[in-house]
PDB file of C-alpha atoms in Angstrom:
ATOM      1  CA  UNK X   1      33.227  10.485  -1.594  1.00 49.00           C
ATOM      2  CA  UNK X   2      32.775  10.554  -5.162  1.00 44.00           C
ATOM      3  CA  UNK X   3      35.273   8.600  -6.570  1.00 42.00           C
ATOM      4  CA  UNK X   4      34.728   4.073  -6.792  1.00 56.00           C
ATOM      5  CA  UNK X   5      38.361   3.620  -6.785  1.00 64.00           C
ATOM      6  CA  UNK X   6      41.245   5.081  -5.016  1.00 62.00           C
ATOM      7  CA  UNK X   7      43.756   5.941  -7.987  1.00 65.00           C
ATOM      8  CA  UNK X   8      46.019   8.647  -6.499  1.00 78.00           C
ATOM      9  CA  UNK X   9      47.898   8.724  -2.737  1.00 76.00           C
ATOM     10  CA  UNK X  10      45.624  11.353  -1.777  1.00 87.00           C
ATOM     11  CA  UNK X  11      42.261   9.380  -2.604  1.00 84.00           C
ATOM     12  CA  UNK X  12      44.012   6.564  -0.814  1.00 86.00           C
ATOM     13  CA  UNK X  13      44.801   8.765   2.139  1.00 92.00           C
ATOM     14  CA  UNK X  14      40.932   9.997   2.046  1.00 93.00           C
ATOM     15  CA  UNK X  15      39.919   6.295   1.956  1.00 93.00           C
ATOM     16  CA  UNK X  16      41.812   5.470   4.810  1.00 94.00           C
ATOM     17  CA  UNK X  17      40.846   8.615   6.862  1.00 95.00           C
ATOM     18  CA  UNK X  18      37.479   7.814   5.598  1.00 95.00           C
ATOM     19  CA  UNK X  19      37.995   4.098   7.087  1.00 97.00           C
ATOM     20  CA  UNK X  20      39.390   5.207  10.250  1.00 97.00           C
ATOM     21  CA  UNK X  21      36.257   7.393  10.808  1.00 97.00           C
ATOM     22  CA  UNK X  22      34.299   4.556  10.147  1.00 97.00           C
ATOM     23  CA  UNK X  23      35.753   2.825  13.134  1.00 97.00           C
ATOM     24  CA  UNK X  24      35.842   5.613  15.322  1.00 97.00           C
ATOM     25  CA  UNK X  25      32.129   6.644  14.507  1.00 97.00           C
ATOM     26  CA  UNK X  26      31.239   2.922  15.678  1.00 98.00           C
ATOM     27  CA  UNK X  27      33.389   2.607  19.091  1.00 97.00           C
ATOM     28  CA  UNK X  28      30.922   5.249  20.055  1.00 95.00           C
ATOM     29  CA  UNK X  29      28.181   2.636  19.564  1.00 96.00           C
ATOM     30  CA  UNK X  30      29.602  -0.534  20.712  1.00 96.00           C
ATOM     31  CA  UNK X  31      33.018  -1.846  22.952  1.00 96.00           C
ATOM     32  CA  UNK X  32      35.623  -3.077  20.937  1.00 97.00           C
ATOM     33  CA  UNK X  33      35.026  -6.833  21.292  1.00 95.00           C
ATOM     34  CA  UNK X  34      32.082  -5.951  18.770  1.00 96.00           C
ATOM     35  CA  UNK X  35      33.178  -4.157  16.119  1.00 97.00           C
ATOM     36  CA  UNK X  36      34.043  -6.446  13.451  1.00 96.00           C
ATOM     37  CA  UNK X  37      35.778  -5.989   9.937  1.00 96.00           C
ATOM     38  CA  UNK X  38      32.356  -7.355   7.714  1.00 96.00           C
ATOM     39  CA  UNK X  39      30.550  -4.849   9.615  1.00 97.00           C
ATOM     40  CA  UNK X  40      32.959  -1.749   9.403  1.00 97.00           C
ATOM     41  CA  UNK X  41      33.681  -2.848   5.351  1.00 96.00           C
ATOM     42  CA  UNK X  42      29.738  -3.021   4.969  1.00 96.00           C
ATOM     43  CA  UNK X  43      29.502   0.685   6.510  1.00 96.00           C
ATOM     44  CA  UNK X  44      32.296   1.927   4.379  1.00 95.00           C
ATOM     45  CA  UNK X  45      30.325   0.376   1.761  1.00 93.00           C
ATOM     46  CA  UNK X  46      33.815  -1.638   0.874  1.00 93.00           C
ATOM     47  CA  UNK X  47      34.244  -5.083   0.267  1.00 93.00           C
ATOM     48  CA  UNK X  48      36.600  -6.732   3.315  1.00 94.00           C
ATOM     49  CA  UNK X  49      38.822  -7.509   0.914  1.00 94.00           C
ATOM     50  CA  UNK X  50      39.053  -3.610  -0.231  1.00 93.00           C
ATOM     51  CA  UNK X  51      39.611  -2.632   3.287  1.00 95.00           C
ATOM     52  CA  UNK X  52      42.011  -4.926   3.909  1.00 94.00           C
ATOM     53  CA  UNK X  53      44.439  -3.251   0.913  1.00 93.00           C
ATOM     54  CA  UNK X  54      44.543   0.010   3.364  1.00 95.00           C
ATOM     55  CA  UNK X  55      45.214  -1.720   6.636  1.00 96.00           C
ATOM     56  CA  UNK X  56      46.394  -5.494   7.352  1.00 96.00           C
ATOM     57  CA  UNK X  57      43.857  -6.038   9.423  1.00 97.00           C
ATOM     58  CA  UNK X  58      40.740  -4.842  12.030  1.00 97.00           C
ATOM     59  CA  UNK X  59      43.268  -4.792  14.929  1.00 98.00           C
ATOM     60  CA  UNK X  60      45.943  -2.793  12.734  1.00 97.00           C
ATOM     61  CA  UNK X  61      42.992  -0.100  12.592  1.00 98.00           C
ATOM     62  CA  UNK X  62      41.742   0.097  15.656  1.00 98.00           C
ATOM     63  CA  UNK X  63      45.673  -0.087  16.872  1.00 98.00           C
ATOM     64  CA  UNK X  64      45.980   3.474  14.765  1.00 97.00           C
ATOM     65  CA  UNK X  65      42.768   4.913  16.631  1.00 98.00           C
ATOM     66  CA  UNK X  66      44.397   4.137  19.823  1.00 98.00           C
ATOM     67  CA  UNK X  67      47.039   6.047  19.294  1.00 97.00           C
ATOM     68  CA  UNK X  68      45.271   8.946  18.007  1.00 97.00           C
ATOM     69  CA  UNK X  69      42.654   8.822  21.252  1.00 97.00           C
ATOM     70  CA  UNK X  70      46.334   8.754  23.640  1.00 97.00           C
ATOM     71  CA  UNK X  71      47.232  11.613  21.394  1.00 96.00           C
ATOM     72  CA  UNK X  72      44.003  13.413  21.927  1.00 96.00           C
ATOM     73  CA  UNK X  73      43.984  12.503  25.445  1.00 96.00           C
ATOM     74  CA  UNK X  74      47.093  14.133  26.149  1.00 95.00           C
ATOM     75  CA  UNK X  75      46.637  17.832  24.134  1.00 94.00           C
ATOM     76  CA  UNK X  76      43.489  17.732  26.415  1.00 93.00           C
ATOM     77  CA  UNK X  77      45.070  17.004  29.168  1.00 92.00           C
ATOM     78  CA  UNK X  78      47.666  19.735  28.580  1.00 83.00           C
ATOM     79  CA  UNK X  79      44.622  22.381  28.960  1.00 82.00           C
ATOM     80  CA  UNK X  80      43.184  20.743  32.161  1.00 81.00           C
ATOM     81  CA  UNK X  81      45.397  19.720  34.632  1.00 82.00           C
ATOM     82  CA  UNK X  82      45.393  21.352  37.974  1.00 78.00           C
ATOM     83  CA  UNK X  83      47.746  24.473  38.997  1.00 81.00           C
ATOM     84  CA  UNK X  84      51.092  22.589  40.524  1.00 80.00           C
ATOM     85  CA  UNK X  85      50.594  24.215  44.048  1.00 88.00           C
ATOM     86  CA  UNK X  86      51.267  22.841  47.477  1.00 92.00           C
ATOM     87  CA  UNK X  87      53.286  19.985  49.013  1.00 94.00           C
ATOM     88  CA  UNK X  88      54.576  16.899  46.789  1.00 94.00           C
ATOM     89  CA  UNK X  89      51.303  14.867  48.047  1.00 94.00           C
ATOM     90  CA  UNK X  90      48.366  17.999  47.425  1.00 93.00           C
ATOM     91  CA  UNK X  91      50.045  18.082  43.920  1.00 94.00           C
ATOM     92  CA  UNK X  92      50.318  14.578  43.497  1.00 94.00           C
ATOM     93  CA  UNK X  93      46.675  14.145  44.630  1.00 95.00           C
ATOM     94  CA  UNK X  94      45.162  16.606  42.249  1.00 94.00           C
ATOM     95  CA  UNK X  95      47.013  14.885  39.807  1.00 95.00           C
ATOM     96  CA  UNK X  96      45.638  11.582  40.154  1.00 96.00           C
ATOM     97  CA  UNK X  97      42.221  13.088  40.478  1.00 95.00           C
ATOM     98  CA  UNK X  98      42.355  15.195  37.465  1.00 94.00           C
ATOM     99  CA  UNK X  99      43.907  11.841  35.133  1.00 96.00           C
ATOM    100  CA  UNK X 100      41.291   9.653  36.634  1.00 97.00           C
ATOM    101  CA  UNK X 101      38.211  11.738  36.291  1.00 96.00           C
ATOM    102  CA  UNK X 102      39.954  12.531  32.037  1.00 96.00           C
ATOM    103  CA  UNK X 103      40.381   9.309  31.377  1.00 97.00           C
ATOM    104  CA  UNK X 104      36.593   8.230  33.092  1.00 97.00           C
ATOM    105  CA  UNK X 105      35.622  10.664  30.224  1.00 96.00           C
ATOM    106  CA  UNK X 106      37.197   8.972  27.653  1.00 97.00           C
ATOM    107  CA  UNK X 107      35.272   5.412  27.627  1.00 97.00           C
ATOM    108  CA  UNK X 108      36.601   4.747  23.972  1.00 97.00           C
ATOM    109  CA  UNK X 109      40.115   5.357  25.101  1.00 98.00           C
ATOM    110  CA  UNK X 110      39.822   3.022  28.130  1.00 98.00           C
ATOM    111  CA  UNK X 111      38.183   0.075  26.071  1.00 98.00           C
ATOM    112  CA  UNK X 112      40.982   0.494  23.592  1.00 98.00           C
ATOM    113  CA  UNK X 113      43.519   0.494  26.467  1.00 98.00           C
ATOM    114  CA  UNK X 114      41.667  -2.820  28.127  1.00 97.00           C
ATOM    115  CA  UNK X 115      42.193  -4.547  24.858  1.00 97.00           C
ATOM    116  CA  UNK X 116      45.600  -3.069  23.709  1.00 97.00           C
ATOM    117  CA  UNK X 117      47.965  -6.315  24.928  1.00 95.00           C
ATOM    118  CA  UNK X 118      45.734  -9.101  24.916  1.00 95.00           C
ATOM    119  CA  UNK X 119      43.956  -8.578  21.695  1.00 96.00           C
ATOM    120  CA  UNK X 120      45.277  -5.681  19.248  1.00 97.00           C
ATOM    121  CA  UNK X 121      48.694  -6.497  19.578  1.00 96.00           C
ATOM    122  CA  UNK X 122      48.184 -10.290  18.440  1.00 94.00           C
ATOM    123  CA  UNK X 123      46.959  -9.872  14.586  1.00 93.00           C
ATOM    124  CA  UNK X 124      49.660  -7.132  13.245  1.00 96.00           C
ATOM    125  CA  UNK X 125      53.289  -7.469  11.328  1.00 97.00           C
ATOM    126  CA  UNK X 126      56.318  -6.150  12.590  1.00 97.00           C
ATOM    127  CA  UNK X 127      55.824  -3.243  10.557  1.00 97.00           C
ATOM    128  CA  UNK X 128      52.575  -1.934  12.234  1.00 97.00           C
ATOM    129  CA  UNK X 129      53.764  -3.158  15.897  1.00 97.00           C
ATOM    130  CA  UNK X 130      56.865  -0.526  15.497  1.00 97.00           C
ATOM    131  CA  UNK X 131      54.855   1.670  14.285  1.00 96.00           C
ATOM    132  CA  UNK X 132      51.896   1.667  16.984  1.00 97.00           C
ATOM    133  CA  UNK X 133      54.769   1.122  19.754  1.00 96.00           C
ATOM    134  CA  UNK X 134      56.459   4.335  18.679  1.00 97.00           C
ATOM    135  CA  UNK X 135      53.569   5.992  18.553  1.00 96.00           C
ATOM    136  CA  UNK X 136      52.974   4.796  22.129  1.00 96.00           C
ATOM    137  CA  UNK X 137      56.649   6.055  22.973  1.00 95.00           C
ATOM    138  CA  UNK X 138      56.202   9.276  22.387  1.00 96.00           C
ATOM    139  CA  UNK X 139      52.546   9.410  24.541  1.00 96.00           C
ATOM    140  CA  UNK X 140      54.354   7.729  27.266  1.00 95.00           C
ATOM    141  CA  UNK X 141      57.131  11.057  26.855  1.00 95.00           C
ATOM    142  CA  UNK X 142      54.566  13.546  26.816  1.00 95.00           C
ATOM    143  CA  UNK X 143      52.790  12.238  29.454  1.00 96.00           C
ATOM    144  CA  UNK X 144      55.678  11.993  31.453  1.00 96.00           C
ATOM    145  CA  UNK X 145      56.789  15.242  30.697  1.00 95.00           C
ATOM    146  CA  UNK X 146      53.499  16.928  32.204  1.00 94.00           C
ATOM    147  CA  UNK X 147      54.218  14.925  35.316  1.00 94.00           C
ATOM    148  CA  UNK X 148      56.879  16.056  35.977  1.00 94.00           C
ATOM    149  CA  UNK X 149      55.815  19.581  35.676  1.00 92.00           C
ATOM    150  CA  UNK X 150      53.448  19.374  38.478  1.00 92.00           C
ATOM    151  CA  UNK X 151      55.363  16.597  40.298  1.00 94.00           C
ATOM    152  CA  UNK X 152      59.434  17.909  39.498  1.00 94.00           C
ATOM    153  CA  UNK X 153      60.261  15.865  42.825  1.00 94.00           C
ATOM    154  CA  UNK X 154      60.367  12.537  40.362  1.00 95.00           C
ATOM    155  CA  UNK X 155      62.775  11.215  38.582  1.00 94.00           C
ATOM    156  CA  UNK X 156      62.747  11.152  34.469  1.00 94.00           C
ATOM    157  CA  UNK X 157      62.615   7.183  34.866  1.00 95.00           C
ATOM    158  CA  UNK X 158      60.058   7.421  37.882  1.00 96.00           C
ATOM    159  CA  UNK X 159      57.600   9.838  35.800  1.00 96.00           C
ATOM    160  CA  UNK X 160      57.695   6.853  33.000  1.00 95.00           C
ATOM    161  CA  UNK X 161      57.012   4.058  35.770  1.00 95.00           C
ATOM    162  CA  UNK X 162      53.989   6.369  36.348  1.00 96.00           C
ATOM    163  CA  UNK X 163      52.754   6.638  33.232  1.00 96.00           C
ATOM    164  CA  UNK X 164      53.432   3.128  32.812  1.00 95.00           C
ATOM    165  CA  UNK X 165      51.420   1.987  36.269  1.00 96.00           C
ATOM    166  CA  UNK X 166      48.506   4.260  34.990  1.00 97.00           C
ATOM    167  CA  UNK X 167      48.252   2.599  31.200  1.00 97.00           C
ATOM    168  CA  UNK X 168      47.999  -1.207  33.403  1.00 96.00           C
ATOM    169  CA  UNK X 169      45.828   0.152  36.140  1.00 97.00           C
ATOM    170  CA  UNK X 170      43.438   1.652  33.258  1.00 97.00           C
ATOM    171  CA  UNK X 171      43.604  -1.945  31.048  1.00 97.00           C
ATOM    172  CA  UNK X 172      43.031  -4.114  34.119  1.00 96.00           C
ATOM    173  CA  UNK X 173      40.152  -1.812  35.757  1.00 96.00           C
ATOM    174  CA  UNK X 174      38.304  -1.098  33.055  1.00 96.00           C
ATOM    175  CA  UNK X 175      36.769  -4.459  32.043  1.00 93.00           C
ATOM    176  CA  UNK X 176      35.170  -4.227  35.745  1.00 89.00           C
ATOM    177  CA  UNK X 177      33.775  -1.110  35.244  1.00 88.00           C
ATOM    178  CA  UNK X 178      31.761  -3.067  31.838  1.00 86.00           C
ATOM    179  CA  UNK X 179      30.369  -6.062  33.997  1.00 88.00           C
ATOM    180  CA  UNK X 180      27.729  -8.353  32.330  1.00 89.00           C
ATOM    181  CA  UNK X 181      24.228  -8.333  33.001  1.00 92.00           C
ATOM    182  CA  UNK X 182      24.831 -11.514  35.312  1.00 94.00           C
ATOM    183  CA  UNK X 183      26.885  -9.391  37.517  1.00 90.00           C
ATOM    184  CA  UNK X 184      24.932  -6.625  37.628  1.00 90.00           C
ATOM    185  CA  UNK X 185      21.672  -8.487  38.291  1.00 92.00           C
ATOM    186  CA  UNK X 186      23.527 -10.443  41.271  1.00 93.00           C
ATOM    187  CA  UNK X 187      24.860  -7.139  42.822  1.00 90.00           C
ATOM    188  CA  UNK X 188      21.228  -5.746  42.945  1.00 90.00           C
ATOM    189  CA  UNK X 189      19.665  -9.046  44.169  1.00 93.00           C
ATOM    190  CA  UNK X 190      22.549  -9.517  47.323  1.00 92.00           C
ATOM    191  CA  UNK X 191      23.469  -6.001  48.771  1.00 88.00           C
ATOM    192  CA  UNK X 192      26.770  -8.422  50.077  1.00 90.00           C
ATOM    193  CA  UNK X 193      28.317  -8.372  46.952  1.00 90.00           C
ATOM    194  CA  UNK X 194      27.646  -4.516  45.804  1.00 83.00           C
ATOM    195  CA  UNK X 195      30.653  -3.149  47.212  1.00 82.00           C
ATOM    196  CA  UNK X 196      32.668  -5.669  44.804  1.00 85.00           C
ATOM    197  CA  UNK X 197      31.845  -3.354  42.036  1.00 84.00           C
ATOM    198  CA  UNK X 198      34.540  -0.978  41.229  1.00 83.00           C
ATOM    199  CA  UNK X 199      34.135   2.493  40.810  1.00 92.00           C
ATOM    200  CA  UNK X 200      36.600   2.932  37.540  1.00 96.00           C
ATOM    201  CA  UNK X 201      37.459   6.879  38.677  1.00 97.00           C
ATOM    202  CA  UNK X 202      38.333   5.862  42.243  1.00 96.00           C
ATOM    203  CA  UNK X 203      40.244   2.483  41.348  1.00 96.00           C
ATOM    204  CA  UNK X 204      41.806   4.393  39.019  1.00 97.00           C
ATOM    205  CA  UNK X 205      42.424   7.731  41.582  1.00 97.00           C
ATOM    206  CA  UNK X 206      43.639   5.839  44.545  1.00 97.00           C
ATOM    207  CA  UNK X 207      46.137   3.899  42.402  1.00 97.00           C
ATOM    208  CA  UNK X 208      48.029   6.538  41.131  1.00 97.00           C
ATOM    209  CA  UNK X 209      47.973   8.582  44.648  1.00 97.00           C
ATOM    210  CA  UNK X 210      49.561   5.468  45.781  1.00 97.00           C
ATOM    211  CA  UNK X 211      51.689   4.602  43.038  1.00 96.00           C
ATOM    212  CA  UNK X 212      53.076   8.432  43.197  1.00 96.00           C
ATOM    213  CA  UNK X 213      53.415   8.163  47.142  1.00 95.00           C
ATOM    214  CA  UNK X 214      55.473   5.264  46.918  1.00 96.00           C
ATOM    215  CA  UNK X 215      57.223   6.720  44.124  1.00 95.00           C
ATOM    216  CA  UNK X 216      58.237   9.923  45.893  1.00 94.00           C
ATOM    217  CA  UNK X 217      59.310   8.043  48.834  1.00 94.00           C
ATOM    218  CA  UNK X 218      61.944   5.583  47.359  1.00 93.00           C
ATOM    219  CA  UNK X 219      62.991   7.880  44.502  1.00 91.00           C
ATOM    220  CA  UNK X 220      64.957   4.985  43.039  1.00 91.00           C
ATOM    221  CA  UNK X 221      64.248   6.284  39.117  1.00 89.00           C
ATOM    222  CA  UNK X 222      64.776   3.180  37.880  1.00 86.00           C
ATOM    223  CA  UNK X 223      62.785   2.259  34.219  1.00 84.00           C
ATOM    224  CA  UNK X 224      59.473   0.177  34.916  1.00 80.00           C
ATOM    225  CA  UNK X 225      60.140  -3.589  35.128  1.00 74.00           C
ATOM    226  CA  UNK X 226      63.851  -3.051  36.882  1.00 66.00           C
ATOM    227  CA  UNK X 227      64.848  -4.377  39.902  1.00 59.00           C
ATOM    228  CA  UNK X 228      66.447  -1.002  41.139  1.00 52.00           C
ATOM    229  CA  UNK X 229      68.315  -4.011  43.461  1.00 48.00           C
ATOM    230  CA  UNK X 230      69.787  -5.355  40.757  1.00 48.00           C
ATOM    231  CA  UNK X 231      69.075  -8.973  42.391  1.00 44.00           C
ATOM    232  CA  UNK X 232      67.752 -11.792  40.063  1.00 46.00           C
ATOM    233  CA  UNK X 233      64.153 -12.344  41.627  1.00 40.00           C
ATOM    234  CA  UNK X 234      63.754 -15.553  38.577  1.00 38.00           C
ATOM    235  CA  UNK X 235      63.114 -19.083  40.278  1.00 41.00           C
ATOM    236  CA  UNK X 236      64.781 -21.853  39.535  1.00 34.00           C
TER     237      UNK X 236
END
């Protein structure tokens, strides 16, 4: 990059592309929880406060690159999914197999996912939180739509609830799949406690077979988070 400041949009767009690299290139060298906004503005070779005139902030950034890995995720997926052949359950199960085993591939993806809710969503405006959700939106739709193309037994709502179980299964699962050195060094000292660590892929597998099974079998099609009873469940 030749130029020392960004005068026109598309040396502004540049710098932010260039920024957004930045991050990318160093999620491929660290988890999330370590990439911080002196180190990525040091990299650029930006000061922080130069970086922070192109996005509000480090979780507005790495907000964008999770919805450009979804995105990626999904045109990928789109080449690699299973023929749709066989009963409801054989297509279901090569389903969950083959979004397991792509999203296992996808490490950066998953970390971003993990820390989505409790961490990226908590330092952005309005404006970037309407943006990022519908970004997410139309993920969740594509996704949903190549569910239901192997799976047309669901429901339009059901292949959402899907898609939705999947995103919460991947956030909560992943962080076990990252244990600390503590963990790790007591599962090889006590052979007991091995088979507490997950396997991400199979958590990840046998929740969606599940998820789709139980799915298929009360085809309510109601949106995720309704009570398809329509009974107030709150306690007073």
């Amino acid at each position: 990059m030749t130029f020392q400041r960004a005068r026109t949009d598309e040396q502004r767009d540049q710098r932010r592309r260039q920024i957004l690299g930045t991050a990318a290139a160093m999620l491929a060298e660290m988890p999330v929880a370590k990439l911080s906004l002196n180190e990525l503005s040091r990299r650029v070779g930006l000061a922080k406060a130069n970086v922070l005139r192109y996005f509000e902030s480090r979780e507005a950034i790495l907000l964008q690159l999770l919805d450009a890995e979804l995105t990626q995720w999904i045109a990928t997926l789109e080449d690699s999914l299973p023929p749709a052949e066989g009963t409801p359950r054989e297509r279901g199960d090569r389903l969950a197999k083959a979004l397991a085993e792509s999203a296992a591939d996808r490490p950066v993806l998953c970390d971003l996912i993990s820390a989505q809710a409790g961490v990226l969503e908590h330092n952005v405006s309005t404006d970037v939180a309407v943006q990022h959700k519908h970004a997410t939106l139309r993920c969740a739709e594509s996704l949903a739509h190549l569910t239901r193309r192997h799976l047309p037994e669901l429901g339009t709502q059901d292949a959402f609830r899907l898609v939705g179980l999947l995103t919460l299964t991947i956030a909560a699962a992943w962080p076990y799949h990252q244990p600390p050195q503590a963990l790790l060094d007591a599962y090889a000292a006590d052979p007991a406690l091995a088979g507490l660590r997950a396997d991400f892929t199979d958590v990840v597998r046998q929740s969606i077979e599940i998820n789709l099974t139980g799915l298929l079998t009360r085809a309510e099609n109601t949106p995720l988070g309704a009570n398809p009873l329509g009974v107030d469940t709150v306690q007073g």
